[in-house]
Amino acid sequence: MKTATKRIGIAAACAVAFTMAPLSALAEGAMVPTVDFLTWPSTKYQHYYETSSYLAETWRELGLDVNLNAQPFPAPMLGMWFTDHKFDVVMSVLSGSTARFEPDFFSSNQFVTENSLPGGMNVGSFSSPQVDALTAKQREIYDVDARREVINELQAVLHEEQPEGLIAYVINTTAFNKNNVKVDNYESTPEGLRSVWNLLKMESLDGDNRILLGWTIDQDSWNPLTFKTLEDLDRLGLVYDRLLVVGPSGKPEMWAAESFEAIDNTTFEVTLRDGLMFNDGKPVRPEDVKFTFEYLKENQAIYFQQYLENLQEVSVDGRKIRFKLTTPSAPFVSAALGQVPILPEHVWSNILEETGLEKPQDFRNTQIVGSGPYSLKYWKEGREIFLERNESHFMKPKADLLMVQFGSAEILSSALAKGDIDISLQPLVPTVIEEFREFDQLELVQAQSNGYMSARYNINSDVFSHKAMRQALSHAIPFEAIIEEVLGGDAGPTPSSIVPSNAFWTNSDLKVPEFDLDKARNILREAGFTWDSEGRLHFPE
Amino acid sequence: MSAFWFRRLWQTVLTLLTMLTLMFFMFRMLPGDPMATVISPALYPKAQETLRIQFGLDKPLWEQYFVYLKNLAVFDFGLSFHTGRPVADEISGRLLNTILLVFPSMIAAYGLGALVGAIVGWRRGSKIETVLVFLSTSLQSAPVFWLSMLAILFFSIRLDLFPIGHIVSPGMFPEENWRMYFSADFLHHLALPFMVNTLYQFCFPFLLMRSSILATVGEDYIELAKMKGLTDRRVLYHHAMRNSLLPLATTLPMTLGWAVAGSVVIETVFSWPGLGLLMVEAVGRSDYPVVQAAFLLIAVLTVAGTLIADLLYTLLDPRIVNE
């Protein structure tokens, strides 16, 4: 009691001292140590680096000493970010994807206590009983509207807690050559032009029915057991069918499945579409679906393991396939049913005998037997990928796709401008976008990503364990300047980690905290922070 | 003779072993976990564990080191962390492309450098000498990625004489594979990176030859050749140049490894699917097995080049062995 009174007294004294003589205010607590701000290398990721330096500059005005620690990406930066958590703040840039429309991914998954182990998504070790409880709750609700209410509540809690300083969600701009390609009703999905929904519509105007798409990312693996990246998965999704595919609106759409029905909170039933064929002429059977899920689980497929662990049993009844889970999981629907490629049992059940390999993970799978809208005609590593359209597929793709590999994004842009390729799958940098506006033959298209940029705080750091500090900093993020000056206008502000482009799930009642340094100072002052004669911030006593 | 070669061989083995060891530990001392780089944004912890065990990263470092040496002894370079495929496959698929780009341009640079260097050294003080020395040193000092980009900008985009990178036109050779190396399309794609690399490498042999010729100009045997009434040209090509070739002949093999390492930048700019591009990707992903194998290859090339240089030297100047 006594100390509490004393504290109030000191706080009052500080406040008075501050208003009277701000430069010689009493500094009672220890000086706030220099903040270690892990960020991206300025050479290759200039706009990420610039964003972090805008933040650092603004925070310095508040009396916080910030050290920008730029590290090469991916190594060692990714390791420091996700495994070692070696930062006080990290310039977090998370890429969007249609699969990540699933609201759990950018909310619960990032902030639930259980994910704060090394390698987990909760890199800042944030922990709140409220968030943990809401996480468990939303994962049990399959009715999307009811679930949305819980997700909204969760976003409101996170908004109050400020486990990260939200900066902007990203709008990627890519371009195509409209003399060579027609894309009717372009869909602004997070993947932009490389979304299956857009690829299927592309029509070639130069008569050869083949579209040249430039990219800098090659396929690492065509084996569904060993691939690890979203980019690999995207291309697997072109040659294999999936039961559902998350649509441009964020809602899962039927694909190889005709219908989907939740039986109870751990059981679903899916009816397989009739007449699907693998490209070796054999039909796709419900047994293939059952086989696929069991096979991927049994062989611990790297990407799918996290989702399939929860799968207890798959059973087949006529054209119906029933999935039984161990624990209720609403995210399972789009995460597993919406991503797992349907494999042909007749190929995968005996690949070891046929190839003499030791384990199925060694199978390169470059002569893919799949039922998807495209067939992999050939893959020349480091050079090109040719996907031939499967004309009998129910989605009726319009052209063949030839993906061409580039060593650098700059040269890729030049190739597009020159007309050597028809489409850039690579997001363009702001300077190139400006330049491309002058080219008549190029059409620029935007992809509103559900990925976003934020300053992710490490709650284990002395500085950011203070909720008031985090709340104060939410008013010290010059998001408008960053969006305009650094990101060339290709971004939008967001009040939640489930960003506005994920229209169905974002909490539209939340407001973006305004950029106002006085407000930030007030919050700090009220929490007992003080400034010394040099303007450096001190902790409350 | 045999004692000399025995010593040389022994030194070679020792060099390679030191190199291997340094490389193994140096890459592992870099901060960052290779597993953290293989998925965006993070790999499911259990899947990481599976991979860690699969790649032997759960074992202590010294154990990993001995396993590495043991495997290396039977030419097993391990599996790429990133693609899970044998490193030998990954590298051999790319090596030929690099060799086809780098070796011809090295030879061209040395041939051209020797010839021009000799002529310029012989006519010392001419205007052309000043211009060439200035030009070649500027070319060598300019960052090669910049040179490459300028070349693309000017020759490919402005003049449309050459394609913008790649090894052949996309979609040209759907059927594998060796036939493409004998096509005009391949040569067309090779031309620009070849020229850039040749110009970039030109400086060293050029300056070396020039100063080497300068050193012979005052020699008695040159004086004698002139006095015999031989033409100026004959004195240069048959007497001066021949004797000045020694330093050049011995540096050429030594630069082989260096040349392959130097392909990194050119290949990235020209989207040339060679070893250099693979190395850039592998370093970025902490794909140790691929990086180590690639660096080892460069080391072997360098060390072998030095051996060849020694051998050439003993043939060209037998005094070395006796001393």
PDB file of N, CA and C in Angstrom, chain A residues 96-101 105 191 194-196 199 215 217-246 255 292-293 296 301-308 333-343 365 368 372-374 385 387 403, chain B residues 38-41 82:
ATOM      1  N   GLY A  96       0.897 -13.975 -48.071  1.00  0.00           N
ATOM      2  CA  GLY A  96      -0.480 -14.431 -48.090  1.00  0.00           C
ATOM      3  C   GLY A  96      -0.649 -15.607 -49.029  1.00  0.00           C
ATOM      4  N   SER A  97      -1.742 -16.287 -48.895  1.00  0.00           N
ATOM      5  CA  SER A  97      -2.106 -17.309 -49.860  1.00  0.00           C
ATOM      6  C   SER A  97      -3.568 -17.608 -49.620  1.00  0.00           C
ATOM      7  N   THR A  98      -4.188 -18.160 -50.632  1.00  0.00           N
ATOM      8  CA  THR A  98      -5.592 -18.481 -50.491  1.00  0.00           C
ATOM      9  C   THR A  98      -5.804 -19.431 -49.324  1.00  0.00           C
ATOM     10  N   ALA A  99      -4.865 -20.373 -49.170  1.00  0.00           N
ATOM     11  CA  ALA A  99      -4.998 -21.335 -48.067  1.00  0.00           C
ATOM     12  C   ALA A  99      -5.013 -20.607 -46.722  1.00  0.00           C
ATOM     13  N   ARG A 100      -4.363 -19.457 -46.674  1.00  0.00           N
ATOM     14  CA  ARG A 100      -4.275 -18.715 -45.413  1.00  0.00           C
ATOM     15  C   ARG A 100      -5.473 -17.792 -45.170  1.00  0.00           C
ATOM     16  N   PHE A 101      -6.479 -17.894 -46.027  1.00  0.00           N
ATOM     17  CA  PHE A 101      -7.745 -17.234 -45.726  1.00  0.00           C
ATOM     18  C   PHE A 101      -8.380 -17.867 -44.487  1.00  0.00           C
ATOM     19  N   PHE A 105      -5.216 -19.225 -39.184  1.00  0.00           N
ATOM     20  CA  PHE A 105      -3.803 -19.136 -39.526  1.00  0.00           C
ATOM     21  C   PHE A 105      -3.143 -17.849 -39.039  1.00  0.00           C
ATOM     22  N   GLU A 191      -2.732 -14.780 -54.564  1.00  0.00           N
ATOM     23  CA  GLU A 191      -1.693 -15.243 -55.488  1.00  0.00           C
ATOM     24  C   GLU A 191      -1.687 -14.444 -56.783  1.00  0.00           C
ATOM     25  N   ARG A 194      -0.990 -16.009 -60.517  1.00  0.00           N
ATOM     26  CA  ARG A 194      -0.643 -17.421 -60.448  1.00  0.00           C
ATOM     27  C   ARG A 194      -1.666 -18.248 -59.693  1.00  0.00           C
ATOM     28  N   SER A 195      -2.750 -17.625 -59.291  1.00  0.00           N
ATOM     29  CA  SER A 195      -3.834 -18.385 -58.676  1.00  0.00           C
ATOM     30  C   SER A 195      -4.462 -19.285 -59.728  1.00  0.00           C
ATOM     31  N   VAL A 196      -4.841 -20.468 -59.316  1.00  0.00           N
ATOM     32  CA  VAL A 196      -5.441 -21.412 -60.259  1.00  0.00           C
ATOM     33  C   VAL A 196      -6.678 -20.791 -60.918  1.00  0.00           C
ATOM     34  N   LEU A 199      -5.191 -18.681 -63.723  1.00  0.00           N
ATOM     35  CA  LEU A 199      -4.463 -19.450 -64.734  1.00  0.00           C
ATOM     36  C   LEU A 199      -5.434 -20.157 -65.679  1.00  0.00           C
ATOM     37  N   TRP A 215       9.107 -16.483 -63.752  1.00  0.00           N
ATOM     38  CA  TRP A 215       9.147 -16.511 -62.292  1.00  0.00           C
ATOM     39  C   TRP A 215      10.582 -16.758 -61.856  1.00  0.00           C
ATOM     40  N   ILE A 217      11.110 -18.527 -58.969  1.00  0.00           N
ATOM     41  CA  ILE A 217      11.080 -19.632 -58.006  1.00  0.00           C
ATOM     42  C   ILE A 217      10.835 -20.946 -58.730  1.00  0.00           C
ATOM     43  N   ASP A 218      11.816 -21.828 -58.643  1.00  0.00           N
ATOM     44  CA  ASP A 218      11.692 -23.130 -59.290  1.00  0.00           C
ATOM     45  C   ASP A 218      10.985 -24.098 -58.347  1.00  0.00           C
ATOM     46  N   GLN A 219      10.509 -25.185 -58.924  1.00  0.00           N
ATOM     47  CA  GLN A 219       9.927 -26.244 -58.087  1.00  0.00           C
ATOM     48  C   GLN A 219      11.069 -26.941 -57.351  1.00  0.00           C
ATOM     49  N   ASP A 220      10.876 -27.219 -56.068  1.00  0.00           N
ATOM     50  CA  ASP A 220      11.888 -27.981 -55.336  1.00  0.00           C
ATOM     51  C   ASP A 220      11.550 -29.450 -55.370  1.00  0.00           C
ATOM     52  N   SER A 221      10.272 -29.744 -55.242  1.00  0.00           N
ATOM     53  CA  SER A 221       9.889 -31.148 -55.198  1.00  0.00           C
ATOM     54  C   SER A 221       8.490 -31.316 -55.754  1.00  0.00           C
ATOM     55  N   TRP A 222       8.313 -32.370 -56.514  1.00  0.00           N
ATOM     56  CA  TRP A 222       6.984 -32.717 -57.010  1.00  0.00           C
ATOM     57  C   TRP A 222       6.389 -33.838 -56.172  1.00  0.00           C
ATOM     58  N   ASN A 223       7.118 -34.281 -55.168  1.00  0.00           N
ATOM     59  CA  ASN A 223       6.641 -35.388 -54.348  1.00  0.00           C
ATOM     60  C   ASN A 223       5.806 -34.837 -53.196  1.00  0.00           C
ATOM     61  N   PRO A 224       4.520 -35.228 -53.132  1.00  0.00           N
ATOM     62  CA  PRO A 224       3.634 -34.681 -52.096  1.00  0.00           C
ATOM     63  C   PRO A 224       4.096 -35.011 -50.677  1.00  0.00           C
ATOM     64  N   LEU A 225       5.026 -35.967 -50.549  1.00  0.00           N
ATOM     65  CA  LEU A 225       5.529 -36.301 -49.220  1.00  0.00           C
ATOM     66  C   LEU A 225       6.640 -35.350 -48.792  1.00  0.00           C
ATOM     67  N   THR A 226       7.363 -34.786 -49.748  1.00  0.00           N
ATOM     68  CA  THR A 226       8.580 -34.063 -49.370  1.00  0.00           C
ATOM     69  C   THR A 226       8.550 -32.561 -49.653  1.00  0.00           C
ATOM     70  N   PHE A 227       7.592 -32.072 -50.428  1.00  0.00           N
ATOM     71  CA  PHE A 227       7.630 -30.639 -50.732  1.00  0.00           C
ATOM     72  C   PHE A 227       7.365 -29.851 -49.445  1.00  0.00           C
ATOM     73  N   LYS A 228       7.838 -28.605 -49.413  1.00  0.00           N
ATOM     74  CA  LYS A 228       7.705 -27.826 -48.184  1.00  0.00           C
ATOM     75  C   LYS A 228       7.119 -26.444 -48.390  1.00  0.00           C
ATOM     76  N   THR A 229       7.107 -25.944 -49.613  1.00  0.00           N
ATOM     77  CA  THR A 229       6.718 -24.542 -49.769  1.00  0.00           C
ATOM     78  C   THR A 229       5.341 -24.400 -50.414  1.00  0.00           C
ATOM     79  N   LEU A 230       4.740 -23.238 -50.182  1.00  0.00           N
ATOM     80  CA  LEU A 230       3.443 -22.934 -50.776  1.00  0.00           C
ATOM     81  C   LEU A 230       3.538 -22.882 -52.299  1.00  0.00           C
ATOM     82  N   GLU A 231       4.694 -22.409 -52.789  1.00  0.00           N
ATOM     83  CA  GLU A 231       4.861 -22.325 -54.239  1.00  0.00           C
ATOM     84  C   GLU A 231       4.847 -23.716 -54.856  1.00  0.00           C
ATOM     85  N   ASP A 232       5.515 -24.654 -54.193  1.00  0.00           N
ATOM     86  CA  ASP A 232       5.478 -26.036 -54.674  1.00  0.00           C
ATOM     87  C   ASP A 232       4.046 -26.564 -54.650  1.00  0.00           C
ATOM     88  N   LEU A 233       3.364 -26.279 -53.564  1.00  0.00           N
ATOM     89  CA  LEU A 233       1.997 -26.770 -53.406  1.00  0.00           C
ATOM     90  C   LEU A 233       1.087 -26.206 -54.499  1.00  0.00           C
ATOM     91  N   ASP A 234       1.263 -24.929 -54.820  1.00  0.00           N
ATOM     92  CA  ASP A 234       0.448 -24.317 -55.867  1.00  0.00           C
ATOM     93  C   ASP A 234       0.560 -25.083 -57.178  1.00  0.00           C
ATOM     94  N   ARG A 235       1.799 -25.434 -57.521  1.00  0.00           N
ATOM     95  CA  ARG A 235       1.972 -26.116 -58.796  1.00  0.00           C
ATOM     96  C   ARG A 235       1.491 -27.560 -58.729  1.00  0.00           C
ATOM     97  N   LEU A 236       1.613 -28.181 -57.527  1.00  0.00           N
ATOM     98  CA  LEU A 236       1.033 -29.520 -57.374  1.00  0.00           C
ATOM     99  C   LEU A 236      -0.484 -29.454 -57.552  1.00  0.00           C
ATOM    100  N   GLY A 237      -1.064 -28.323 -57.105  1.00  0.00           N
ATOM    101  CA  GLY A 237      -2.507 -28.140 -57.231  1.00  0.00           C
ATOM    102  C   GLY A 237      -2.966 -27.984 -58.675  1.00  0.00           C
ATOM    103  N   LEU A 238      -2.030 -27.761 -59.596  1.00  0.00           N
ATOM    104  CA  LEU A 238      -2.403 -27.662 -61.004  1.00  0.00           C
ATOM    105  C   LEU A 238      -2.426 -29.035 -61.668  1.00  0.00           C
ATOM    106  N   VAL A 239      -1.605 -29.946 -61.147  1.00  0.00           N
ATOM    107  CA  VAL A 239      -1.530 -31.264 -61.785  1.00  0.00           C
ATOM    108  C   VAL A 239      -2.335 -32.331 -61.043  1.00  0.00           C
ATOM    109  N   TYR A 240      -2.692 -32.028 -59.807  1.00  0.00           N
ATOM    110  CA  TYR A 240      -3.568 -32.931 -59.058  1.00  0.00           C
ATOM    111  C   TYR A 240      -4.869 -32.199 -58.747  1.00  0.00           C
ATOM    112  N   ASP A 241      -5.926 -32.975 -58.517  1.00  0.00           N
ATOM    113  CA  ASP A 241      -7.165 -32.375 -58.039  1.00  0.00           C
ATOM    114  C   ASP A 241      -7.176 -32.400 -56.519  1.00  0.00           C
ATOM    115  N   ARG A 242      -7.918 -31.471 -55.929  1.00  0.00           N
ATOM    116  CA  ARG A 242      -8.153 -31.474 -54.492  1.00  0.00           C
ATOM    117  C   ARG A 242      -9.657 -31.577 -54.264  1.00  0.00           C
ATOM    118  N   LEU A 243     -10.075 -31.980 -53.092  1.00  0.00           N
ATOM    119  CA  LEU A 243     -11.505 -32.140 -52.847  1.00  0.00           C
ATOM    120  C   LEU A 243     -12.200 -30.782 -52.895  1.00  0.00           C
ATOM    121  N   LEU A 244     -11.616 -29.814 -52.187  1.00  0.00           N
ATOM    122  CA  LEU A 244     -12.146 -28.461 -52.194  1.00  0.00           C
ATOM    123  C   LEU A 244     -11.000 -27.546 -52.586  1.00  0.00           C
ATOM    124  N   VAL A 245     -11.332 -26.371 -53.068  1.00  0.00           N
ATOM    125  CA  VAL A 245     -10.307 -25.368 -53.273  1.00  0.00           C
ATOM    126  C   VAL A 245     -10.861 -24.055 -52.725  1.00  0.00           C
ATOM    127  N   VAL A 246     -10.064 -23.386 -51.910  1.00  0.00           N
ATOM    128  CA  VAL A 246     -10.534 -22.116 -51.359  1.00  0.00           C
ATOM    129  C   VAL A 246     -10.655 -21.108 -52.500  1.00  0.00           C
ATOM    130  N   TRP A 255     -14.597 -28.834 -55.520  1.00  0.00           N
ATOM    131  CA  TRP A 255     -13.704 -29.073 -56.665  1.00  0.00           C
ATOM    132  C   TRP A 255     -13.893 -30.520 -57.084  1.00  0.00           C
ATOM    133  N   THR A 292      -4.951 -41.712 -50.323  1.00  0.00           N
ATOM    134  CA  THR A 292      -4.096 -40.518 -50.269  1.00  0.00           C
ATOM    135  C   THR A 292      -3.927 -40.016 -48.835  1.00  0.00           C
ATOM    136  N   PHE A 293      -5.050 -39.825 -48.158  1.00  0.00           N
ATOM    137  CA  PHE A 293      -4.963 -39.276 -46.803  1.00  0.00           C
ATOM    138  C   PHE A 293      -4.217 -40.224 -45.871  1.00  0.00           C
ATOM    139  N   LEU A 296      -0.360 -40.216 -46.922  1.00  0.00           N
ATOM    140  CA  LEU A 296       0.370 -39.010 -46.530  1.00  0.00           C
ATOM    141  C   LEU A 296       0.576 -38.976 -45.023  1.00  0.00           C
ATOM    142  N   ALA A 301       4.082 -36.943 -44.399  1.00  0.00           N
ATOM    143  CA  ALA A 301       4.322 -35.909 -45.413  1.00  0.00           C
ATOM    144  C   ALA A 301       4.662 -34.600 -44.698  1.00  0.00           C
ATOM    145  N   ILE A 302       5.777 -34.000 -45.105  1.00  0.00           N
ATOM    146  CA  ILE A 302       6.308 -32.862 -44.357  1.00  0.00           C
ATOM    147  C   ILE A 302       5.302 -31.718 -44.224  1.00  0.00           C
ATOM    148  N   TYR A 303       4.690 -31.350 -45.323  1.00  0.00           N
ATOM    149  CA  TYR A 303       3.781 -30.208 -45.279  1.00  0.00           C
ATOM    150  C   TYR A 303       2.467 -30.547 -44.589  1.00  0.00           C
ATOM    151  N   PHE A 304       1.963 -31.767 -44.822  1.00  0.00           N
ATOM    152  CA  PHE A 304       0.615 -32.090 -44.347  1.00  0.00           C
ATOM    153  C   PHE A 304       0.570 -32.698 -42.946  1.00  0.00           C
ATOM    154  N   GLN A 305       1.733 -33.107 -42.461  1.00  0.00           N
ATOM    155  CA  GLN A 305       1.801 -33.787 -41.170  1.00  0.00           C
ATOM    156  C   GLN A 305       1.025 -33.047 -40.087  1.00  0.00           C
ATOM    157  N   GLN A 306       1.214 -31.721 -40.044  1.00  0.00           N
ATOM    158  CA  GLN A 306       0.591 -30.942 -38.977  1.00  0.00           C
ATOM    159  C   GLN A 306      -0.931 -31.021 -39.009  1.00  0.00           C
ATOM    160  N   TYR A 307      -1.488 -31.176 -40.220  1.00  0.00           N
ATOM    161  CA  TYR A 307      -2.947 -31.237 -40.297  1.00  0.00           C
ATOM    162  C   TYR A 307      -3.437 -32.663 -40.108  1.00  0.00           C
ATOM    163  N   LEU A 308      -2.700 -33.616 -40.680  1.00  0.00           N
ATOM    164  CA  LEU A 308      -3.196 -34.985 -40.728  1.00  0.00           C
ATOM    165  C   LEU A 308      -3.057 -35.726 -39.405  1.00  0.00           C
ATOM    166  N   VAL A 333     -10.911 -28.267 -42.474  1.00  0.00           N
ATOM    167  CA  VAL A 333     -11.644 -28.323 -43.739  1.00  0.00           C
ATOM    168  C   VAL A 333     -10.849 -27.690 -44.871  1.00  0.00           C
ATOM    169  N   SER A 334     -10.491 -26.403 -44.708  1.00  0.00           N
ATOM    170  CA  SER A 334      -9.741 -25.820 -45.825  1.00  0.00           C
ATOM    171  C   SER A 334      -8.270 -26.205 -45.786  1.00  0.00           C
ATOM    172  N   ALA A 335      -7.724 -26.466 -44.585  1.00  0.00           N
ATOM    173  CA  ALA A 335      -6.296 -26.791 -44.504  1.00  0.00           C
ATOM    174  C   ALA A 335      -5.991 -28.163 -45.095  1.00  0.00           C
ATOM    175  N   ALA A 336      -6.821 -29.154 -44.815  1.00  0.00           N
ATOM    176  CA  ALA A 336      -6.515 -30.496 -45.310  1.00  0.00           C
ATOM    177  C   ALA A 336      -7.308 -30.814 -46.582  1.00  0.00           C
ATOM    178  N   LEU A 337      -8.629 -30.775 -46.483  1.00  0.00           N
ATOM    179  CA  LEU A 337      -9.418 -31.118 -47.673  1.00  0.00           C
ATOM    180  C   LEU A 337      -9.132 -30.157 -48.813  1.00  0.00           C
ATOM    181  N   GLY A 338      -8.825 -28.903 -48.458  1.00  0.00           N
ATOM    182  CA  GLY A 338      -8.590 -27.896 -49.489  1.00  0.00           C
ATOM    183  C   GLY A 338      -7.178 -27.877 -50.021  1.00  0.00           C
ATOM    184  N   GLN A 339      -6.273 -28.703 -49.494  1.00  0.00           N
ATOM    185  CA  GLN A 339      -4.881 -28.642 -49.962  1.00  0.00           C
ATOM    186  C   GLN A 339      -4.314 -29.971 -50.415  1.00  0.00           C
ATOM    187  N   VAL A 340      -4.834 -31.082 -49.847  1.00  0.00           N
ATOM    188  CA  VAL A 340      -4.221 -32.381 -50.144  1.00  0.00           C
ATOM    189  C   VAL A 340      -4.519 -32.799 -51.591  1.00  0.00           C
ATOM    190  N   PRO A 341      -3.464 -33.102 -52.372  1.00  0.00           N
ATOM    191  CA  PRO A 341      -3.666 -33.535 -53.752  1.00  0.00           C
ATOM    192  C   PRO A 341      -4.090 -35.004 -53.798  1.00  0.00           C
ATOM    193  N   ILE A 342      -5.065 -35.315 -54.615  1.00  0.00           N
ATOM    194  CA  ILE A 342      -5.547 -36.702 -54.682  1.00  0.00           C
ATOM    195  C   ILE A 342      -4.606 -37.540 -55.552  1.00  0.00           C
ATOM    196  N   LEU A 343      -3.995 -38.534 -54.925  1.00  0.00           N
ATOM    197  CA  LEU A 343      -2.996 -39.361 -55.610  1.00  0.00           C
ATOM    198  C   LEU A 343      -3.650 -40.646 -56.123  1.00  0.00           C
ATOM    199  N   ASN A 365       8.917 -38.298 -58.834  1.00  0.00           N
ATOM    200  CA  ASN A 365       7.564 -37.979 -59.314  1.00  0.00           C
ATOM    201  C   ASN A 365       7.558 -36.891 -60.379  1.00  0.00           C
ATOM    202  N   ILE A 368       4.176 -37.252 -63.675  1.00  0.00           N
ATOM    203  CA  ILE A 368       3.077 -37.251 -62.726  1.00  0.00           C
ATOM    204  C   ILE A 368       1.814 -37.870 -63.308  1.00  0.00           C
ATOM    205  N   GLY A 372      -5.507 -33.496 -62.369  1.00  0.00           N
ATOM    206  CA  GLY A 372      -5.710 -32.047 -62.329  1.00  0.00           C
ATOM    207  C   GLY A 372      -5.943 -31.415 -63.690  1.00  0.00           C
ATOM    208  N   PRO A 373      -6.198 -30.100 -63.693  1.00  0.00           N
ATOM    209  CA  PRO A 373      -6.487 -29.394 -64.948  1.00  0.00           C
ATOM    210  C   PRO A 373      -5.300 -29.339 -65.919  1.00  0.00           C
ATOM    211  N   TYR A 374      -4.094 -29.610 -65.415  1.00  0.00           N
ATOM    212  CA  TYR A 374      -2.922 -29.623 -66.294  1.00  0.00           C
ATOM    213  C   TYR A 374      -2.128 -30.909 -66.070  1.00  0.00           C
ATOM    214  N   ILE A 385       9.194 -25.223 -66.843  1.00  0.00           N
ATOM    215  CA  ILE A 385       8.175 -26.201 -66.479  1.00  0.00           C
ATOM    216  C   ILE A 385       7.076 -26.085 -67.525  1.00  0.00           C
ATOM    217  N   LEU A 387       3.379 -27.169 -68.538  1.00  0.00           N
ATOM    218  CA  LEU A 387       2.133 -27.767 -68.085  1.00  0.00           C
ATOM    219  C   LEU A 387       1.140 -27.744 -69.249  1.00  0.00           C
ATOM    220  N   MET A 403       6.245 -22.249 -67.807  1.00  0.00           N
ATOM    221  CA  MET A 403       6.826 -21.385 -66.779  1.00  0.00           C
ATOM    222  C   MET A 403       8.330 -21.317 -66.980  1.00  0.00           C
TER     223      MET A 403
ATOM    224  N   VAL B  38      13.705 -23.788 -44.758  1.00  0.00           N
ATOM    225  CA  VAL B  38      13.100 -24.589 -45.809  1.00  0.00           C
ATOM    226  C   VAL B  38      11.612 -24.381 -45.972  1.00  0.00           C
ATOM    227  N   ILE B  39      10.982 -23.627 -45.140  1.00  0.00           N
ATOM    228  CA  ILE B  39       9.570 -23.393 -45.380  1.00  0.00           C
ATOM    229  C   ILE B  39       9.217 -21.972 -45.023  1.00  0.00           C
ATOM    230  N   SER B  40       8.270 -21.410 -45.757  1.00  0.00           N
ATOM    231  CA  SER B  40       7.790 -20.093 -45.386  1.00  0.00           C
ATOM    232  C   SER B  40       6.438 -20.251 -44.719  1.00  0.00           C
ATOM    233  N   PRO B  41       6.251 -19.650 -43.585  1.00  0.00           N
ATOM    234  CA  PRO B  41       7.260 -18.986 -42.781  1.00  0.00           C
ATOM    235  C   PRO B  41       7.957 -19.910 -41.787  1.00  0.00           C
ATOM    236  N   HIS B  82      17.398 -29.237 -49.223  1.00  0.00           N
ATOM    237  CA  HIS B  82      16.243 -28.558 -49.785  1.00  0.00           C
ATOM    238  C   HIS B  82      15.381 -29.449 -50.661  1.00  0.00           C
TER     239      HIS B  82
END
